[in-house]
Amino acid sequence: MVTKFIEERIDYTGEQLRSHWIYERFGIPGDAMVSFIGRCDVEFDEMVDLEDVLARSPIRSERMLHFIVEHFDVDLERAILRQRLLMAIILEILNRSVGSLLFRREGDDIFSDDAKLSVSIATCSPVSTLIHVGLNITTENTPVKTAGLADYGIDPKTLARSIMKAYSDEIKGMTSARVKVRWVR
């Protein structure tokens, strides 16, 4: 799995959550993970989470750290498991960054007390599965009570690189675990 932090500002609109976006935009073919900083403003017609669409719950933030992950298989359950793994990795790294158990995970969301730090979704296309995670850097203009990385003095670029390395290492480790065992009768 190739990972890359993108230095340019990219505003996330939901359009980026599609097959081959990473390859077309950054020339990285195959399983990949990119991270970038930008606004988040997802219109209802671009939302993948039908619960948010039906509730007319907007997804918006002035400044977020975004992750897009693409795996070339089409198993949605596996994508959701990978999403939960990624969120657990993020939680672990965040808590290590602040030196306490300040953050908690509920399913695919991360909170600090009753303030939401993240948005996250997993979905599939005809050729791949995709994950988007957004972590608030600031809390201005969010439609719900939120926490931001800036509130805790966490550098988003350093955090992004740590998260991408840990996720890539886990995927590599799972691949190794899969090929080193013999079958049972």
Coordinates of C-alpha atoms in Angstrom, one line a residue:
M1 CA 0.0 0.0 0.0
V2 CA 1.4 3.4 -1.1
T3 CA 0.8 6.4 1.2
K4 CA 1.3 10.0 0.5
F5 CA 0.7 13.3 2.3
I6 CA -0.5 15.9 -0.3
E7 CA 0.9 19.4 0.5
E8 CA -1.6 21.3 -1.6
R9 CA -4.9 22.4 -0.1
I10 CA -7.8 20.2 -1.3
D11 CA -11.4 21.0 -0.2
Y12 CA -13.3 17.8 0.3
T13 CA -16.7 17.8 -1.3
G14 CA -17.5 14.0 -1.5
E15 CA -16.6 14.0 -5.2
Q16 CA -13.1 12.6 -4.2
L17 CA -14.7 9.4 -2.8
R18 CA -14.7 7.5 -6.1
S19 CA -12.7 4.8 -7.7
H20 CA -9.3 5.8 -9.2
W21 CA -9.4 9.4 -7.8
I22 CA -6.0 8.8 -6.2
Y23 CA -4.6 7.3 -9.4
E24 CA -6.0 10.0 -11.6
R25 CA -5.0 12.9 -9.4
F26 CA -1.6 11.8 -8.0
G27 CA -0.5 9.0 -10.3
I28 CA -0.6 6.3 -7.6
P29 CA -2.1 3.0 -9.0
G30 CA -3.4 0.2 -6.8
D31 CA -4.1 0.1 -3.1
A32 CA -3.3 3.6 -1.7
M33 CA -3.9 6.1 1.0
V34 CA -3.6 9.9 0.7
S35 CA -4.0 12.6 3.2
F36 CA -4.5 16.3 2.8
I37 CA -5.8 19.4 4.5
G38 CA -8.8 21.5 3.4
R39 CA -12.4 22.5 4.0
C40 CA -15.2 19.9 4.1
D41 CA -18.5 20.7 2.6
V42 CA -20.5 17.8 1.3
E43 CA -23.8 18.5 -0.4
F44 CA -26.6 16.0 0.1
D45 CA -26.3 14.7 -3.5
E46 CA -22.7 13.7 -2.8
M47 CA -23.3 12.1 0.6
V48 CA -22.8 8.4 0.8
D49 CA -24.2 7.9 4.3
L50 CA -28.0 7.7 3.7
E51 CA -28.7 8.2 7.4
D52 CA -27.2 11.7 7.1
V53 CA -29.1 12.3 3.9
L54 CA -32.4 11.3 5.4
A55 CA -31.8 13.3 8.6
R56 CA -30.7 16.3 6.4
S57 CA -27.6 16.4 8.6
P58 CA -24.9 18.6 6.9
I59 CA -21.2 17.7 6.9
R60 CA -19.1 20.8 7.1
S61 CA -15.9 22.1 8.6
E62 CA -13.6 25.0 7.8
R63 CA -10.4 23.0 8.2
M64 CA -10.0 19.3 8.3
L65 CA -7.3 16.7 7.9
H66 CA -8.7 14.3 5.3
F67 CA -7.7 10.7 4.5
I68 CA -8.9 8.8 1.4
V69 CA -8.1 5.1 1.2
E70 CA -8.7 2.8 -1.8
H71 CA -8.4 -1.0 -1.8
F72 CA -9.0 -2.9 -5.0
D73 CA -11.6 -5.4 -3.9
V74 CA -15.3 -5.0 -3.7
D75 CA -16.2 -6.5 -0.3
L76 CA -18.1 -3.8 1.6
E77 CA -17.9 -5.7 4.9
R78 CA -14.1 -5.9 4.6
A79 CA -14.1 -2.1 3.8
I80 CA -16.1 -1.4 7.0
L81 CA -13.7 -3.6 9.0
R82 CA -10.7 -1.7 7.6
Q83 CA -12.5 1.6 8.4
R84 CA -13.0 0.5 12.0
L85 CA -9.3 -0.6 12.1
L86 CA -8.2 2.8 10.8
M87 CA -10.4 4.6 13.4
A88 CA -8.9 2.5 16.1
I89 CA -5.4 3.4 14.9
I90 CA -6.3 7.1 14.8
L91 CA -7.7 6.8 18.4
E92 CA -4.5 5.1 19.6
I93 CA -2.2 7.7 18.0
L94 CA -4.4 10.6 19.2
N95 CA -4.4 9.4 22.8
R96 CA -0.6 8.8 22.6
S97 CA -0.2 12.4 21.2
V98 CA -1.9 14.0 24.2
G99 CA -0.5 11.5 26.8
S100 CA -3.9 10.4 28.1
L101 CA -7.1 8.7 27.2
L102 CA -8.8 11.9 26.3
F103 CA -10.4 10.6 23.1
R104 CA -12.8 7.7 22.7
R105 CA -14.2 5.8 19.7
E106 CA -17.9 4.9 19.1
G107 CA -18.1 2.8 16.0
D108 CA -16.6 4.8 13.2
D109 CA -16.5 8.2 15.1
I110 CA -14.0 9.7 17.6
F111 CA -15.1 12.0 20.4
S112 CA -13.6 14.1 23.1
D113 CA -16.3 14.2 25.8
D114 CA -19.5 15.1 23.8
A115 CA -17.6 16.9 21.0
K116 CA -17.2 15.0 17.7
L117 CA -13.7 15.1 16.2
S118 CA -14.3 13.0 13.1
V119 CA -16.4 12.1 10.2
S120 CA -15.9 8.7 8.4
I121 CA -17.5 6.5 5.8
A122 CA -16.7 3.3 3.9
T123 CA -18.3 2.4 0.6
C124 CA -17.6 0.5 -2.6
S125 CA -17.5 1.0 -6.3
P126 CA -17.7 -1.6 -9.0
V127 CA -13.9 -2.1 -8.8
S128 CA -12.8 -1.0 -5.3
T129 CA -13.7 -0.1 -1.7
L130 CA -13.1 3.4 -0.4
I131 CA -12.8 5.0 3.0
H132 CA -12.9 8.7 3.9
V133 CA -12.0 10.0 7.3
G134 CA -12.0 13.7 8.2
L135 CA -10.6 15.0 11.5
N136 CA -11.5 18.6 12.5
I137 CA -8.5 20.8 12.8
T138 CA -10.6 23.8 13.8
T139 CA -14.3 23.9 14.9
E140 CA -15.6 27.0 13.1
N141 CA -18.8 26.6 11.2
T142 CA -19.4 22.9 12.1
P143 CA -23.1 21.9 12.3
V144 CA -22.7 19.9 15.5
K145 CA -20.6 20.3 18.6
T146 CA -17.0 19.5 17.6
A147 CA -13.5 19.2 18.8
G148 CA -10.5 20.1 16.7
L149 CA -6.8 19.0 16.6
A150 CA -5.8 22.6 17.2
D151 CA -7.6 22.5 20.6
Y152 CA -5.1 19.9 21.7
G153 CA -2.0 21.3 20.1
I154 CA -1.8 18.4 17.6
D155 CA 0.1 19.1 14.4
P156 CA -2.1 17.7 11.5
K157 CA 0.8 16.9 9.2
T158 CA 2.8 14.9 11.8
L159 CA -0.4 13.1 12.8
A160 CA -1.3 12.3 9.2
R161 CA 2.1 10.7 8.5
S162 CA 1.9 8.7 11.7
I163 CA -1.6 7.4 10.9
M164 CA -0.7 6.5 7.3
K165 CA 2.4 4.6 8.4
A166 CA 0.5 2.7 11.1
Y167 CA -2.4 1.8 8.8
S168 CA 0.0 0.7 6.0
D169 CA 2.0 -1.4 8.4
E170 CA -1.2 -3.1 9.7
I171 CA -2.3 -3.9 6.1
K172 CA 1.1 -5.2 5.3
G173 CA 1.1 -7.3 8.5
M174 CA -2.3 -8.8 7.7
T175 CA -1.1 -9.7 4.2
S176 CA 1.9 -11.4 5.7
A177 CA -0.3 -13.2 8.3
R178 CA -2.6 -14.5 5.5
V179 CA 0.2 -16.0 3.5
K180 CA 2.2 -17.6 6.3
V181 CA -0.3 -20.1 7.6
R182 CA -1.1 -23.5 6.2
W183 CA -4.6 -24.7 5.7
V184 CA -6.3 -27.1 8.1
R185 CA -8.2 -30.3 7.4

